[in-house]
XYZ file of C-alpha atoms in Angstrom:
563
model
C 101.487 110.734 75.571
C 101.702 114.492 76.520
C 102.637 115.509 79.901
C 99.707 116.476 82.057
C 99.626 120.274 83.041
C 99.906 120.698 86.766
C 96.772 122.023 88.498
C 96.941 125.524 90.015
C 96.642 125.320 93.862
C 93.180 125.608 95.133
C 92.273 128.205 97.864
C 92.318 126.831 101.331
C 88.596 126.213 102.290
C 88.943 127.778 105.601
C 90.690 130.937 104.149
C 87.979 131.420 101.562
C 85.157 131.016 104.097
C 86.966 133.275 106.701
C 87.197 136.059 104.031
C 83.566 135.876 102.954
C 82.257 135.713 106.465
C 84.544 138.483 107.805
C 83.822 140.833 104.944
C 80.058 140.458 105.455
C 80.583 140.980 109.273
C 82.809 144.126 108.835
C 80.211 145.579 106.310
C 77.430 145.129 108.725
C 79.343 146.647 111.634
C 80.550 149.539 109.520
C 76.968 150.339 108.568
C 75.885 150.118 112.196
C 78.750 152.547 113.228
C 78.405 155.086 110.444
C 74.941 154.784 109.111
C 76.569 155.673 105.811
C 76.509 153.159 102.930
C 79.204 155.117 101.109
C 81.718 153.738 103.576
C 81.316 150.339 102.099
C 83.637 151.258 99.392
C 86.504 150.441 101.875
C 85.027 146.926 102.245
C 85.019 146.592 98.395
C 88.560 147.841 98.273
C 89.545 145.404 100.984
C 88.058 142.527 99.029
C 89.843 143.560 95.878
C 93.094 143.750 97.780
C 92.752 140.166 99.116
C 91.503 138.572 95.859
C 95.002 137.751 94.504
C 96.033 136.086 97.762
C 92.869 133.983 97.620
C 93.353 132.982 94.041
C 97.120 132.308 94.245
C 97.803 131.386 97.900
C 101.065 129.699 97.433
C 102.637 132.187 94.871
C 106.005 133.433 96.137
C 105.445 137.047 95.469
C 101.667 137.542 94.599
C 100.341 136.003 97.800
C 102.630 137.947 100.372
C 101.995 141.225 98.269
C 98.264 140.814 98.282
C 98.163 140.037 101.965
C 100.371 143.094 102.644
C 97.996 145.341 100.582
C 95.111 143.809 102.676
C 96.536 145.032 106.034
C 97.403 148.438 104.629
C 93.826 148.948 103.361
C 92.599 147.488 106.615
C 94.619 150.169 108.654
C 93.449 152.982 106.534
C 89.851 151.827 106.529
C 89.987 151.470 110.313
C 91.196 155.035 110.771
C 88.631 156.540 108.309
C 85.618 154.576 109.549
C 86.638 155.348 113.225
C 86.889 159.121 112.420
C 83.416 159.077 110.831
C 81.862 156.938 113.489
C 83.321 158.899 116.392
C 82.192 162.523 115.447
C 79.913 163.670 118.188
C 80.057 160.266 119.930
C 81.629 159.430 123.343
C 82.934 155.859 122.261
C 85.915 156.790 120.132
C 86.707 153.026 119.427
C 83.382 152.195 117.872
C 84.533 152.654 114.315
C 87.833 150.733 114.848
C 85.901 147.783 116.467
C 83.778 147.589 113.384
C 86.730 147.111 110.848
C 89.645 145.591 112.821
C 88.051 141.996 113.280
C 89.051 141.463 109.631
C 92.758 141.371 110.866
C 92.188 137.720 111.789
C 91.846 136.687 108.032
C 95.450 137.435 106.716
C 96.906 136.305 110.093
C 94.898 132.958 109.983
C 96.039 132.497 106.298
C 99.704 132.943 107.331
C 99.240 130.508 110.094
C 97.572 127.912 107.990
C 100.509 128.254 105.407
C 103.019 128.054 108.260
C 104.332 131.381 107.203
C 104.893 132.730 110.758
C 107.469 135.365 109.842
C 105.138 136.710 107.277
C 102.413 136.905 109.840
C 104.647 138.884 112.177
C 105.519 141.191 109.307
C 101.749 141.760 108.620
C 101.138 142.750 112.258
C 104.150 145.294 112.041
C 102.767 146.815 108.839
C 99.112 147.248 110.154
C 100.490 148.610 113.359
C 102.578 151.167 111.456
C 99.557 152.075 109.181
C 97.157 152.598 112.248
C 99.787 154.961 113.767
C 100.381 157.038 110.690
C 96.761 157.093 109.677
C 95.756 157.975 113.278
C 98.274 160.883 113.345
C 97.172 162.319 110.026
C 93.439 162.132 110.710
C 91.837 164.731 112.945
C 88.659 164.405 114.985
C 87.285 167.293 116.812
C 90.317 169.394 116.078
C 92.874 166.945 117.392
C 94.754 163.955 116.001
C 92.747 160.699 116.183
C 95.916 158.980 117.640
C 95.291 160.907 120.939
C 91.907 159.399 121.359
C 91.916 156.596 124.011
C 89.162 154.399 122.398
C 91.132 154.243 119.015
C 94.323 153.379 120.701
C 92.686 150.802 123.070
C 90.848 148.898 120.262
C 93.793 148.982 117.925
C 96.079 147.614 120.642
C 93.490 144.969 121.627
C 93.163 143.494 118.114
C 96.953 143.622 117.534
C 97.576 141.798 120.816
C 94.911 139.090 120.204
C 96.316 138.530 116.570
C 99.783 138.361 117.856
C 98.827 135.799 120.492
C 96.992 133.713 118.027
C 99.957 133.645 115.669
C 102.242 132.756 118.481
C 99.976 129.920 119.617
C 99.829 128.553 116.053
C 103.583 128.560 115.770
C 103.947 126.883 119.209
C 101.437 124.115 118.238
C 103.280 123.622 114.997
C 106.612 123.039 116.783
C 104.981 120.676 119.226
C 103.607 118.695 116.340
C 106.942 118.449 114.582
C 108.731 117.553 117.795
C 106.363 114.652 118.323
C 106.647 113.533 114.709
C 110.410 113.665 114.914
C 110.466 111.769 118.176
C 108.200 108.995 116.892
C 110.289 106.085 115.656
C 110.041 105.372 111.941
C 109.201 101.789 110.894
C 112.598 100.975 109.488
C 114.510 102.791 112.346
C 112.401 100.873 114.940
C 112.977 97.559 113.101
C 116.664 98.245 112.990
C 116.639 99.167 116.750
C 114.736 96.051 117.768
C 116.827 93.681 115.673
C 120.054 95.170 116.991
C 118.836 94.592 120.568
C 117.783 91.090 119.586
C 121.193 90.271 118.341
C 122.871 91.808 121.480
C 120.602 89.737 123.792
C 121.305 86.626 121.715
C 125.068 87.062 122.186
C 124.778 87.767 125.901
C 122.529 84.741 126.753
C 124.118 81.563 127.931
C 125.229 79.661 124.794
C 124.750 82.891 122.779
C 121.332 81.567 121.693
C 117.743 82.513 121.790
C 116.575 78.962 122.092
C 113.839 78.597 124.752
C 114.893 75.245 125.811
C 118.444 76.395 126.403
C 117.212 79.495 128.347
C 114.954 77.301 130.519
C 117.746 74.774 131.304
C 120.017 77.550 132.400
C 117.260 78.962 134.651
C 116.748 75.674 136.357
C 120.410 75.339 137.020
C 120.308 78.744 138.711
C 117.277 77.947 140.778
C 118.732 74.462 141.879
C 121.697 76.344 143.219
C 119.412 78.507 145.108
C 117.038 75.972 146.609
C 116.615 72.146 146.884
C 114.866 70.769 143.888
C 114.651 67.077 143.375
C 112.451 67.723 140.299
C 112.092 70.919 138.392
C 110.549 72.025 135.152
C 109.839 75.167 133.062
C 106.424 75.215 131.391
C 105.088 77.499 128.751
C 101.713 78.118 127.071
C 101.044 76.349 123.767
C 97.493 77.320 123.059
C 94.298 75.506 123.874
C 94.509 76.148 127.600
C 97.488 73.641 127.984
C 101.202 74.039 128.914
C 104.263 72.431 127.357
C 107.465 71.433 129.123
C 110.393 73.520 127.815
C 112.911 71.900 130.063
C 113.014 69.686 133.065
C 115.519 68.143 135.382
C 115.608 65.347 138.073
C 116.286 61.679 138.311
C 112.933 60.660 137.011
C 110.659 62.119 134.177
C 107.590 63.786 135.578
C 104.120 63.881 133.914
C 103.434 67.402 135.029
C 99.887 68.787 135.267
C 99.627 70.935 132.234
C 95.946 71.780 132.059
C 95.245 75.340 133.149
C 91.593 74.652 134.019
C 92.518 71.937 136.562
C 92.385 72.495 140.305
C 96.079 72.887 140.869
C 98.724 75.202 142.146
C 100.149 75.454 138.648
C 96.744 76.833 137.298
C 96.446 79.201 140.329
C 100.023 80.570 139.730
C 99.230 81.103 136.090
C 96.001 82.874 136.717
C 97.108 85.013 139.712
C 100.691 85.772 138.489
C 101.794 85.135 142.111
C 104.093 82.397 143.522
C 102.246 79.413 144.949
C 103.457 76.710 147.381
C 101.869 73.283 147.849
C 102.410 70.293 150.135
C 101.779 67.840 147.324
C 103.332 67.030 143.868
C 102.155 68.819 140.769
C 102.497 65.677 138.693
C 99.333 63.912 137.506
C 100.280 60.773 139.350
C 101.924 62.019 142.539
C 104.288 59.722 144.531
C 103.758 58.877 148.152
C 105.647 60.689 150.921
C 106.277 64.239 151.979
C 106.590 66.666 149.007
C 107.077 70.487 148.884
C 106.245 72.318 145.618
C 106.971 75.846 144.643
C 105.512 77.293 141.420
C 106.794 80.684 140.334
C 105.182 82.521 137.324
C 107.419 84.073 134.737
C 105.662 87.390 134.014
C 107.026 89.784 131.457
C 105.129 93.086 131.719
C 101.582 92.068 132.287
C 101.773 88.792 130.365
C 102.492 85.311 131.918
C 104.932 83.637 129.590
C 105.697 80.540 131.607
C 105.995 78.823 134.989
C 108.870 77.380 137.025
C 107.886 74.279 139.017
C 110.243 73.069 141.899
C 109.659 70.118 143.972
C 111.496 68.601 147.012
C 110.932 65.391 148.829
C 110.871 67.005 152.182
C 108.342 69.126 153.988
C 108.568 72.907 154.241
C 111.319 73.197 151.744
C 110.288 76.575 150.402
C 109.873 79.200 153.212
C 108.981 82.796 152.287
C 112.632 83.830 152.137
C 113.268 81.084 149.470
C 110.330 82.187 147.597
C 111.377 85.794 147.563
C 114.938 84.838 146.281
C 113.485 82.592 143.586
C 111.102 85.328 142.487
C 113.925 87.801 142.228
C 115.888 85.404 140.129
C 112.971 84.661 137.784
C 111.934 88.228 137.048
C 114.687 89.068 134.557
C 114.531 85.399 133.254
C 110.910 86.041 132.214
C 111.883 88.830 129.793
C 114.654 86.596 128.270
C 112.214 83.611 127.923
C 109.596 85.897 126.205
C 112.309 87.180 123.762
C 113.303 83.619 122.982
C 109.679 82.566 122.363
C 109.022 85.482 120.253
C 112.144 84.953 118.235
C 111.129 81.255 117.753
C 107.854 82.387 116.446
C 109.369 84.917 114.118
C 111.749 82.221 112.923
C 108.878 79.849 112.222
C 107.027 82.465 110.299
C 110.165 83.221 108.315
C 110.643 79.518 107.412
C 107.028 78.787 106.709
C 107.274 79.868 103.043
C 110.080 77.528 102.403
C 108.373 74.670 104.248
C 105.286 75.218 101.988
C 107.455 75.201 98.959
C 109.232 72.000 100.049
C 105.751 70.316 100.880
C 104.556 71.209 97.374
C 107.717 69.877 95.680
C 107.610 66.654 97.661
C 103.858 66.200 96.951
C 104.273 66.846 93.310
C 107.615 65.131 92.893
C 108.822 62.278 95.157
C 105.257 61.382 96.472
C 103.954 60.967 92.936
C 106.962 58.882 91.896
C 106.496 56.549 94.856
C 102.849 56.206 93.997
C 103.964 54.897 90.556
C 106.449 52.659 92.166
C 103.546 51.172 94.300
C 101.491 50.588 91.161
C 104.406 48.808 89.471
C 104.709 46.550 92.543
C 101.006 45.727 92.290
C 101.408 44.793 88.612
C 104.423 42.613 89.368
C 102.601 40.804 92.193
C 99.666 40.077 89.798
C 101.874 38.503 87.261
C 104.315 36.790 89.610
C 102.715 33.230 89.087
C 101.714 33.698 85.357
C 104.839 35.173 83.588
C 108.081 34.901 85.439
C 109.970 36.750 82.653
C 107.554 39.698 82.703
C 107.628 39.784 86.440
C 111.449 40.025 86.472
C 111.316 42.718 83.845
C 108.919 44.696 85.956
C 111.080 44.258 89.043
C 114.083 45.501 87.164
C 112.179 48.637 86.055
C 110.964 49.118 89.526
C 114.668 48.917 90.875
C 115.727 51.520 88.324
C 112.816 53.738 89.301
C 113.681 53.443 93.031
C 117.244 54.402 92.269
C 116.108 57.412 90.374
C 113.839 58.408 93.220
C 116.651 58.064 95.780
C 118.934 60.147 93.527
C 116.260 62.833 93.359
C 116.059 62.739 97.198
C 119.740 63.122 97.583
C 119.901 66.030 95.212
C 117.012 67.704 97.038
C 118.923 67.247 100.391
C 121.978 68.568 98.716
C 120.151 71.621 97.410
C 118.639 72.171 100.994
C 122.222 72.091 102.455
C 123.804 74.227 99.756
C 124.598 77.742 101.101
C 126.779 80.653 100.024
C 129.929 80.120 102.075
C 131.235 83.328 103.836
C 134.568 82.805 102.238
C 133.896 80.957 99.120
C 131.269 83.318 97.603
C 128.284 83.080 95.351
C 130.081 81.790 92.141
C 131.754 78.867 94.112
C 128.346 77.773 95.573
C 126.731 77.841 92.115
C 129.618 76.029 90.579
C 129.526 73.306 93.175
C 125.889 72.700 92.827
C 126.062 72.669 88.914
C 128.937 70.098 88.921
C 127.154 67.776 91.420
C 123.853 67.952 89.402
C 125.771 67.418 86.135
C 127.436 64.330 87.446
C 124.262 62.799 88.664
C 122.215 63.804 85.536
C 124.987 62.967 82.946
C 125.253 66.568 81.822
C 128.351 68.140 80.517
C 128.633 71.389 82.418
C 130.410 74.512 81.166
C 131.101 77.132 83.835
C 132.137 80.727 83.252
C 132.833 82.441 86.666
C 133.638 86.113 86.999
C 133.294 87.352 90.688
C 134.592 90.401 92.488
C 136.216 90.270 95.849
C 133.312 92.512 97.081
C 130.139 90.712 98.228
C 126.425 91.106 97.620
C 124.133 91.304 100.625
C 123.617 87.851 102.142
C 119.896 87.730 101.301
C 120.535 88.630 97.806
C 123.249 85.939 97.346
C 120.889 83.343 98.860
C 118.088 84.130 96.483
C 120.387 84.156 93.470
C 121.753 80.772 94.511
C 118.190 79.332 94.789
C 117.254 80.768 91.358
C 120.340 79.168 89.837
C 119.579 75.816 91.555
C 116.067 75.931 90.224
C 117.231 76.632 86.737
C 119.755 73.771 86.814
C 117.241 71.405 88.271
C 114.737 72.255 85.538
C 117.334 71.551 82.932
C 118.151 68.187 84.328
C 114.562 67.069 85.018
C 112.585 68.448 82.135
C 114.824 69.724 79.364
C 116.484 66.407 78.142
C 119.603 68.339 77.657
C 123.228 67.030 77.143
C 125.044 70.281 77.891
C 124.574 72.920 80.582
C 126.145 76.393 80.491
C 126.400 78.290 83.705
C 127.579 81.869 83.776
C 128.119 83.883 86.844
C 129.219 87.569 86.813
C 129.287 89.364 90.239
C 130.534 92.894 90.696
C 128.363 94.438 93.478
C 125.724 95.861 93.329
C 125.480 94.221 89.900
C 125.162 90.532 89.405
C 124.045 88.352 86.456
C 123.387 84.568 86.492
C 122.619 82.653 83.268
C 121.735 79.011 82.997
C 121.443 77.588 79.389
C 120.888 74.072 78.157
C 120.680 72.391 74.713
C 117.424 70.557 75.481
C 114.069 70.630 73.701
C 113.050 73.981 74.969
C 110.761 75.656 77.425
C 107.572 75.156 75.506
C 107.738 71.354 75.777
C 108.442 71.176 79.501
C 106.044 69.589 81.825
C 103.951 71.419 84.365
C 106.549 71.014 87.126
C 109.013 73.025 85.094
C 106.509 75.928 84.788
C 105.910 75.836 88.504
C 109.675 76.177 89.026
C 109.723 79.207 86.707
C 107.056 80.858 88.964
C 109.200 80.266 91.997
C 112.130 81.842 90.233
C 110.080 84.877 89.315
C 109.009 85.400 92.952
C 112.617 85.146 94.131
C 113.917 87.636 91.598
C 111.060 90.020 92.417
C 112.023 89.713 96.120
C 115.498 91.124 95.547
C 114.279 93.613 92.906
C 115.998 91.483 90.094
C 114.953 91.025 86.462
C 114.241 87.467 85.298
C 114.372 86.577 81.613
C 113.590 83.328 80.051
C 114.230 82.963 76.400
C 114.921 80.175 73.732
C 118.614 79.280 73.043
C 119.689 78.795 69.446
C 119.758 76.239 67.937
C 117.913 74.442 70.866
C 117.370 74.749 74.490
C 116.439 77.438 76.937
C 118.336 80.270 78.813
C 117.305 81.511 82.136
C 118.963 84.755 83.196
C 118.585 86.900 86.273
C 120.186 90.332 86.771
C 120.403 92.362 89.802
C 121.460 96.117 89.644
C 122.900 97.798 86.563
C 126.023 96.864 84.767
C 129.011 98.680 86.075
C 131.562 100.618 83.943
C 134.750 98.734 84.354
C 137.935 100.871 83.961
C 140.244 97.883 84.577
C 140.131 94.265 83.480
C 139.643 92.037 86.387
C 140.686 88.476 86.213
C 138.056 85.837 85.443
C 138.119 82.154 85.737
C 136.611 79.679 83.330
C 136.038 76.037 84.169
C 134.463 73.140 82.298
C 133.344 69.992 84.078
C 131.509 66.950 83.103
């Protein structure tokens, strides 16, 4: 397919409109000032000088030369029209005022193109042209340059054009400064994640667990004021609160409804500490009780409440309330960070939970349904044919054993991770050996891994792809042998899983679903997934990340074979 020819740059709409409008305006003003249509040839010459700049505005040479020619013609036209218009008239600047408004056109074009130096050069050229033309043109026997009107009008338009150019340059700088100061998405994400990691390390227990932060806050408050019972509550949606942490000799059924008539609801709505002379439990105990409810406010949002109760009267005077509020103010931000982190973590793991749910529904759940049907059949024949019942029960026992094996392998797959010290090849090898033993497969391993490591996210996805390929070979291929090849030389990595089964075309629907999962994982790390038949039988699943490196030296590789 031939390459497309690049389109020439189109004239800026504002520049084209400005030229047309200003040429028409200057023509009308020149006629009014001179009453001589012959002077319009200057307008035609001005239009001809600006035509190349209009048609080729971005050309490195043609555009600036054309705009330079415009201002030279404009200076000469201004001097000539002024000399004709001022003969026998008191207003010596009438002719200059008729032509010089066109100066805004080339200056505006340079400002739109952000050629501010060129605009300054154009002002210098037309200023010099006006001086020379005014010195060489005589009006009433004296040089035009000595006429006050000519000088005043020329200086006026040069000053206005210079101020406009300066204003455009200043505005451009302000816009650039704002765009540079605005955080970019990846830079902002990096900054926030770095701060999150720092906060997580500094918090008690080096965690962002809302429960752990709440427990630490309660310990600090109990050291500050008496609290026989205390709790930290947080919103859970639906106008109700949940208990993140609580302490005391007995568990308390706290009032967690925000629309109830309670000090808890008042503190949440008002974002101000509340005290009460009764318990905030749904079933308050008898006796004197003092309660203090302090809202945890981060910015303008209430993220939680701290409830303190003491079995004495007047346990929380204003001084204690002030100290408790000062202590909870920074804790509110920490708790909000923990709650947000918990939400982000839930979103991040939601995809994996959905995958596991689908696998359990399509795998173990269906198998257990079949086991249930088998039990029903055995019960139906238990009194009719003892031998048939015994055979059914033996088959059911084998099926239960198989399901338990599947569950154990699924749990092992979930627990399998790339060890920080072992590497990707070791994790894949361990999983393949375990699956091979349980599935009766002879496993052949070929491992070639550099001491350098891939990014953790890439290693995790490659491990899951290899696990899915191995699991498919065991479950659906009917294979006797399994070949696993792992070559890692960052940023390059290649994983291959081959079997000698009956091939991909005969696999069940579950196998094809697993292939879709592998394709999604490979795309996530910008890898290339390939599924091809293996000769003489079987299937090969290969995933490649990066490009194959040029190796100048031979690194040691290890080959292992297990059964």
